């Protein structure tokens, strides 16, 4: 197996035997002529897939396409009926939160057991404390897990699964339990793992999340992989399949375009032997762990992509009366502002600021672009932008980024979950649907 390959699946199939009646299973086992009383159901058929180390692979597909079966085979929960599975590295799978917890043990004992299973010897006390703080279930951490609610199990299970530093992380869409702030904490934790260079397999029904997080995606349909391409192209066809009445027509169109693309790539390769089509990989600047003053009291864990000489301070949302607020009303106007600190002599002429509003499911709902700023002194500038609150009721976080005004994705500073705020319906507003009111 190539050392650069983290996961290799070769001709994987998973077949289940379906019996019309329970007694048919006994008849089949006792029949001297090996007569079959079952029908074969293929949960997966002839899956071939390679995932490189450090790659973030998104898997999408309609319900029943075989996504969960594929993840369970990769993680070792299921054994394939045929084919070979080769894994290079330690896997941690977040499939069903809390399913790996031992009910008779306390939460703290479960943490200790999982650290032992994953052979984590270094900084055990520190990691244990981080998991306890993330779960935030108070004195219940020292009570048996069998007395926990489903939400408490989810908190503890997610905290353990994301703190054991795996080489390969498998994330199924498991965030259906818990309050909105806990869900946002979970999405933030997953974002951090993605940015740490882990090999990640990410399954989601959210096309936005797949495009945002993944460097590559595959589309499963009828228990087979029918497309392997960039996240944008794969999710486009996935959405067409979801909403189309004639799904076969969508698949035929996809195959036709794939053949044309393959022929174009062959022609390009003949012209230029060094041709490389993998231009969708993102390059991030140094990840800084330095905590910023204005983020210390947040209920979520912020993440940064930042050069160490750059930071922001005094991030705030100001209402029309000049008050610093964190509860916004629909249709009202607000100013968002902050100070950007940079080293003296740094060229600030082409700076641009982008602010993204993210809901509790991690969906990037809407963004603001700020080209204008005020120079405070030789190493501080002030960004300010007025906006109308078109967001509907929910809790939101902000992604704040400052970068060069160019086509390249080159951040001087980027903070996820830089601020939390809530949007409430204005008393004069009508009933709202969707994410925003345009």
Short mmCIF file of C-alpha atoms in Angstrom, two decimals, residues 82-277:
data_model
loop_
_atom_site.label_atom_id
_atom_site.label_comp_id
_atom_site.label_asym_id
_atom_site.label_seq_id
_atom_site.Cartn_x
_atom_site.Cartn_y
_atom_site.Cartn_z
CA UNK A 82 -16.10 -9.30 -0.57
CA UNK A 83 -13.18 -7.02 -1.37
CA UNK A 84 -10.21 -5.63 0.56
CA UNK A 85 -9.96 -2.77 3.07
CA UNK A 86 -6.52 -1.29 3.81
CA UNK A 87 -6.17 1.38 6.51
CA UNK A 88 -2.97 3.25 7.35
CA UNK A 89 -3.31 4.99 10.72
CA UNK A 90 -5.55 5.04 13.79
CA UNK A 91 -9.25 5.62 13.06
CA UNK A 92 -11.79 7.37 15.23
CA UNK A 93 -15.37 7.28 13.98
CA UNK A 94 -18.13 9.59 15.16
CA UNK A 95 -21.08 7.52 13.97
CA UNK A 96 -23.56 7.43 16.84
CA UNK A 97 -22.79 9.73 19.75
CA UNK A 98 -22.63 7.88 23.04
CA UNK A 99 -22.76 4.40 21.49
CA UNK A 100 -19.21 3.62 22.66
CA UNK A 101 -19.87 4.58 26.29
CA UNK A 102 -20.05 1.83 28.92
CA UNK A 103 -23.32 2.37 30.86
CA UNK A 104 -22.08 0.92 34.15
CA UNK A 105 -19.04 3.22 34.29
CA UNK A 106 -19.09 6.89 35.25
CA UNK A 107 -18.40 9.59 32.67
CA UNK A 108 -14.91 10.13 34.04
CA UNK A 109 -14.19 6.40 33.97
CA UNK A 110 -15.37 6.24 30.36
CA UNK A 111 -12.93 9.02 29.46
CA UNK A 112 -10.09 7.12 31.14
CA UNK A 113 -11.06 3.88 29.36
CA UNK A 114 -11.17 5.54 25.93
CA UNK A 115 -7.77 7.17 26.46
CA UNK A 116 -6.34 3.75 27.36
CA UNK A 117 -7.95 2.09 24.31
CA UNK A 118 -6.43 4.77 22.07
CA UNK A 119 -3.01 4.36 23.75
CA UNK A 120 -2.87 8.00 24.84
CA UNK A 121 -0.34 8.26 27.65
CA UNK A 122 0.80 11.88 27.38
CA UNK A 123 -1.19 14.74 29.02
CA UNK A 124 -4.01 12.45 30.15
CA UNK A 125 -5.12 14.76 32.95
CA UNK A 126 -5.15 17.76 30.62
CA UNK A 127 -7.15 15.93 27.94
CA UNK A 128 -9.57 14.59 30.57
CA UNK A 129 -10.17 18.11 31.86
CA UNK A 130 -10.74 19.41 28.31
CA UNK A 131 -13.35 16.68 27.69
CA UNK A 132 -15.07 17.41 31.03
CA UNK A 133 -15.23 21.13 30.23
CA UNK A 134 -16.50 20.47 26.69
CA UNK A 135 -19.24 18.08 27.88
CA UNK A 136 -20.27 20.58 30.58
CA UNK A 137 -22.56 18.15 32.42
CA UNK A 138 -21.50 19.22 35.93
CA UNK A 139 -21.49 16.69 38.76
CA UNK A 140 -23.01 14.02 36.50
CA UNK A 141 -19.50 13.37 35.14
CA UNK A 142 -18.95 11.20 38.24
CA UNK A 143 -22.27 9.33 37.93
CA UNK A 144 -22.91 6.13 35.89
CA UNK A 145 -23.62 6.79 32.22
CA UNK A 146 -26.81 4.69 32.41
CA UNK A 147 -28.37 7.57 34.38
CA UNK A 148 -27.57 10.13 31.63
CA UNK A 149 -30.09 11.71 29.30
CA UNK A 150 -29.51 11.34 25.53
CA UNK A 151 -28.20 14.90 25.41
CA UNK A 152 -25.65 14.26 28.16
CA UNK A 153 -24.44 11.10 26.39
CA UNK A 154 -24.07 13.10 23.18
CA UNK A 155 -22.00 15.79 24.89
CA UNK A 156 -19.65 13.30 26.51
CA UNK A 157 -19.44 11.02 23.46
CA UNK A 158 -18.58 13.88 21.12
CA UNK A 159 -16.01 15.30 23.54
CA UNK A 160 -14.24 11.92 23.81
CA UNK A 161 -14.37 11.16 20.08
CA UNK A 162 -12.79 14.48 19.05
CA UNK A 163 -10.10 14.60 21.75
CA UNK A 164 -8.24 11.32 21.14
CA UNK A 165 -6.10 12.69 18.25
CA UNK A 166 -6.80 10.09 15.52
CA UNK A 167 -4.90 9.87 12.23
CA UNK A 168 -8.18 9.32 10.39
CA UNK A 169 -11.45 10.86 11.50
CA UNK A 170 -14.84 9.65 10.23
CA UNK A 171 -17.71 12.04 10.86
CA UNK A 172 -21.29 11.02 10.13
CA UNK A 173 -24.06 13.59 10.44
CA UNK A 174 -24.58 13.01 14.14
CA UNK A 175 -25.45 16.43 15.55
CA UNK A 176 -29.20 15.90 15.88
CA UNK A 177 -29.08 15.95 19.70
CA UNK A 178 -28.43 18.88 21.98
CA UNK A 179 -29.20 22.58 22.28
CA UNK A 180 -28.15 25.15 19.70
CA UNK A 181 -25.00 26.27 21.54
CA UNK A 182 -23.81 22.68 21.92
CA UNK A 183 -24.33 22.08 18.18
CA UNK A 184 -22.30 25.19 17.39
CA UNK A 185 -19.53 23.98 19.73
CA UNK A 186 -19.52 20.65 17.87
CA UNK A 187 -19.28 22.26 14.43
CA UNK A 188 -16.47 24.50 15.66
CA UNK A 189 -14.58 21.46 17.03
CA UNK A 190 -15.00 19.62 13.70
CA UNK A 191 -13.73 22.68 11.79
CA UNK A 192 -10.59 22.69 13.95
CA UNK A 193 -9.94 19.00 13.25
CA UNK A 194 -10.32 19.61 9.50
CA UNK A 195 -7.72 22.37 9.66
CA UNK A 196 -5.22 20.26 11.63
CA UNK A 197 -4.34 18.22 8.54
CA UNK A 198 -6.15 15.05 9.61
CA UNK A 199 -7.45 12.61 7.04
CA UNK A 200 -11.19 13.11 7.26
CA UNK A 201 -14.21 11.39 5.78
CA UNK A 202 -17.23 13.63 6.21
CA UNK A 203 -20.81 12.59 5.50
CA UNK A 204 -23.47 15.28 5.38
CA UNK A 205 -26.74 16.15 3.69
CA UNK A 206 -25.60 19.79 3.77
CA UNK A 207 -24.07 20.70 0.40
CA UNK A 208 -22.78 23.94 1.93
CA UNK A 209 -20.81 22.05 4.61
CA UNK A 210 -19.27 19.65 2.06
CA UNK A 211 -18.17 22.51 -0.23
CA UNK A 212 -16.83 24.50 2.72
CA UNK A 213 -14.87 21.73 4.47
CA UNK A 214 -13.87 19.18 1.84
CA UNK A 215 -11.16 19.08 -0.83
CA UNK A 216 -12.86 16.24 -2.72
CA UNK A 217 -16.25 14.52 -2.74
CA UNK A 218 -17.93 11.35 -3.98
CA UNK A 219 -21.58 10.76 -4.79
CA UNK A 220 -23.20 7.47 -3.75
CA UNK A 221 -26.33 6.34 -5.58
CA UNK A 222 -27.99 2.94 -5.45
CA UNK A 223 -25.08 1.58 -3.34
CA UNK A 224 -22.42 2.52 -5.91
CA UNK A 225 -20.03 5.46 -6.35
CA UNK A 226 -21.23 7.24 -9.47
CA UNK A 227 -19.14 10.44 -9.22
CA UNK A 228 -15.76 11.43 -7.79
CA UNK A 229 -14.87 15.09 -8.34
CA UNK A 230 -14.61 18.51 -6.70
CA UNK A 231 -17.12 19.15 -3.88
CA UNK A 232 -18.98 21.83 -5.88
CA UNK A 233 -19.60 19.58 -8.89
CA UNK A 234 -20.54 16.56 -6.78
CA UNK A 235 -22.99 18.47 -4.57
CA UNK A 236 -24.56 20.11 -7.63
CA UNK A 237 -25.45 16.68 -9.04
CA UNK A 238 -26.46 15.43 -5.60
CA UNK A 239 -29.02 18.25 -5.32
CA UNK A 240 -30.25 17.53 -8.84
CA UNK A 241 -30.81 13.88 -7.84
CA UNK A 242 -32.66 14.89 -4.66
CA UNK A 243 -35.09 17.21 -6.42
CA UNK A 244 -35.41 15.54 -9.85
CA UNK A 245 -38.29 13.21 -10.70
CA UNK A 246 -36.28 11.60 -13.51
CA UNK A 247 -33.14 10.54 -11.63
CA UNK A 248 -31.87 8.34 -14.47
CA UNK A 249 -31.81 11.37 -16.77
CA UNK A 250 -29.60 13.22 -14.26
CA UNK A 251 -27.22 10.25 -14.07
CA UNK A 252 -27.06 9.91 -17.88
CA UNK A 253 -26.28 13.64 -18.17
CA UNK A 254 -23.56 13.32 -15.53
CA UNK A 255 -21.94 10.32 -17.28
CA UNK A 256 -22.02 12.10 -20.64
CA UNK A 257 -20.26 15.17 -19.23
CA UNK A 258 -17.73 12.96 -17.42
CA UNK A 259 -16.78 11.28 -20.71
CA UNK A 260 -16.32 14.68 -22.37
CA UNK A 261 -14.19 15.87 -19.44
CA UNK A 262 -12.04 12.72 -19.53
CA UNK A 263 -11.39 13.22 -23.25
CA UNK A 264 -10.46 16.89 -22.69
CA UNK A 265 -8.03 15.90 -19.92
CA UNK A 266 -6.39 13.32 -22.19
CA UNK A 267 -5.91 15.97 -24.87
CA UNK A 268 -4.52 18.42 -22.32
CA UNK A 269 -2.17 15.78 -20.95
CA UNK A 270 -0.86 15.05 -24.46
CA UNK A 271 -0.13 18.77 -24.90
CA UNK A 272 1.35 19.25 -21.42
CA UNK A 273 2.72 16.19 -19.48
CA UNK A 274 2.86 18.29 -16.28
CA UNK A 275 -0.88 19.08 -16.38
CA UNK A 276 -2.47 18.84 -12.92
CA UNK A 277 -6.20 19.08 -12.33
#
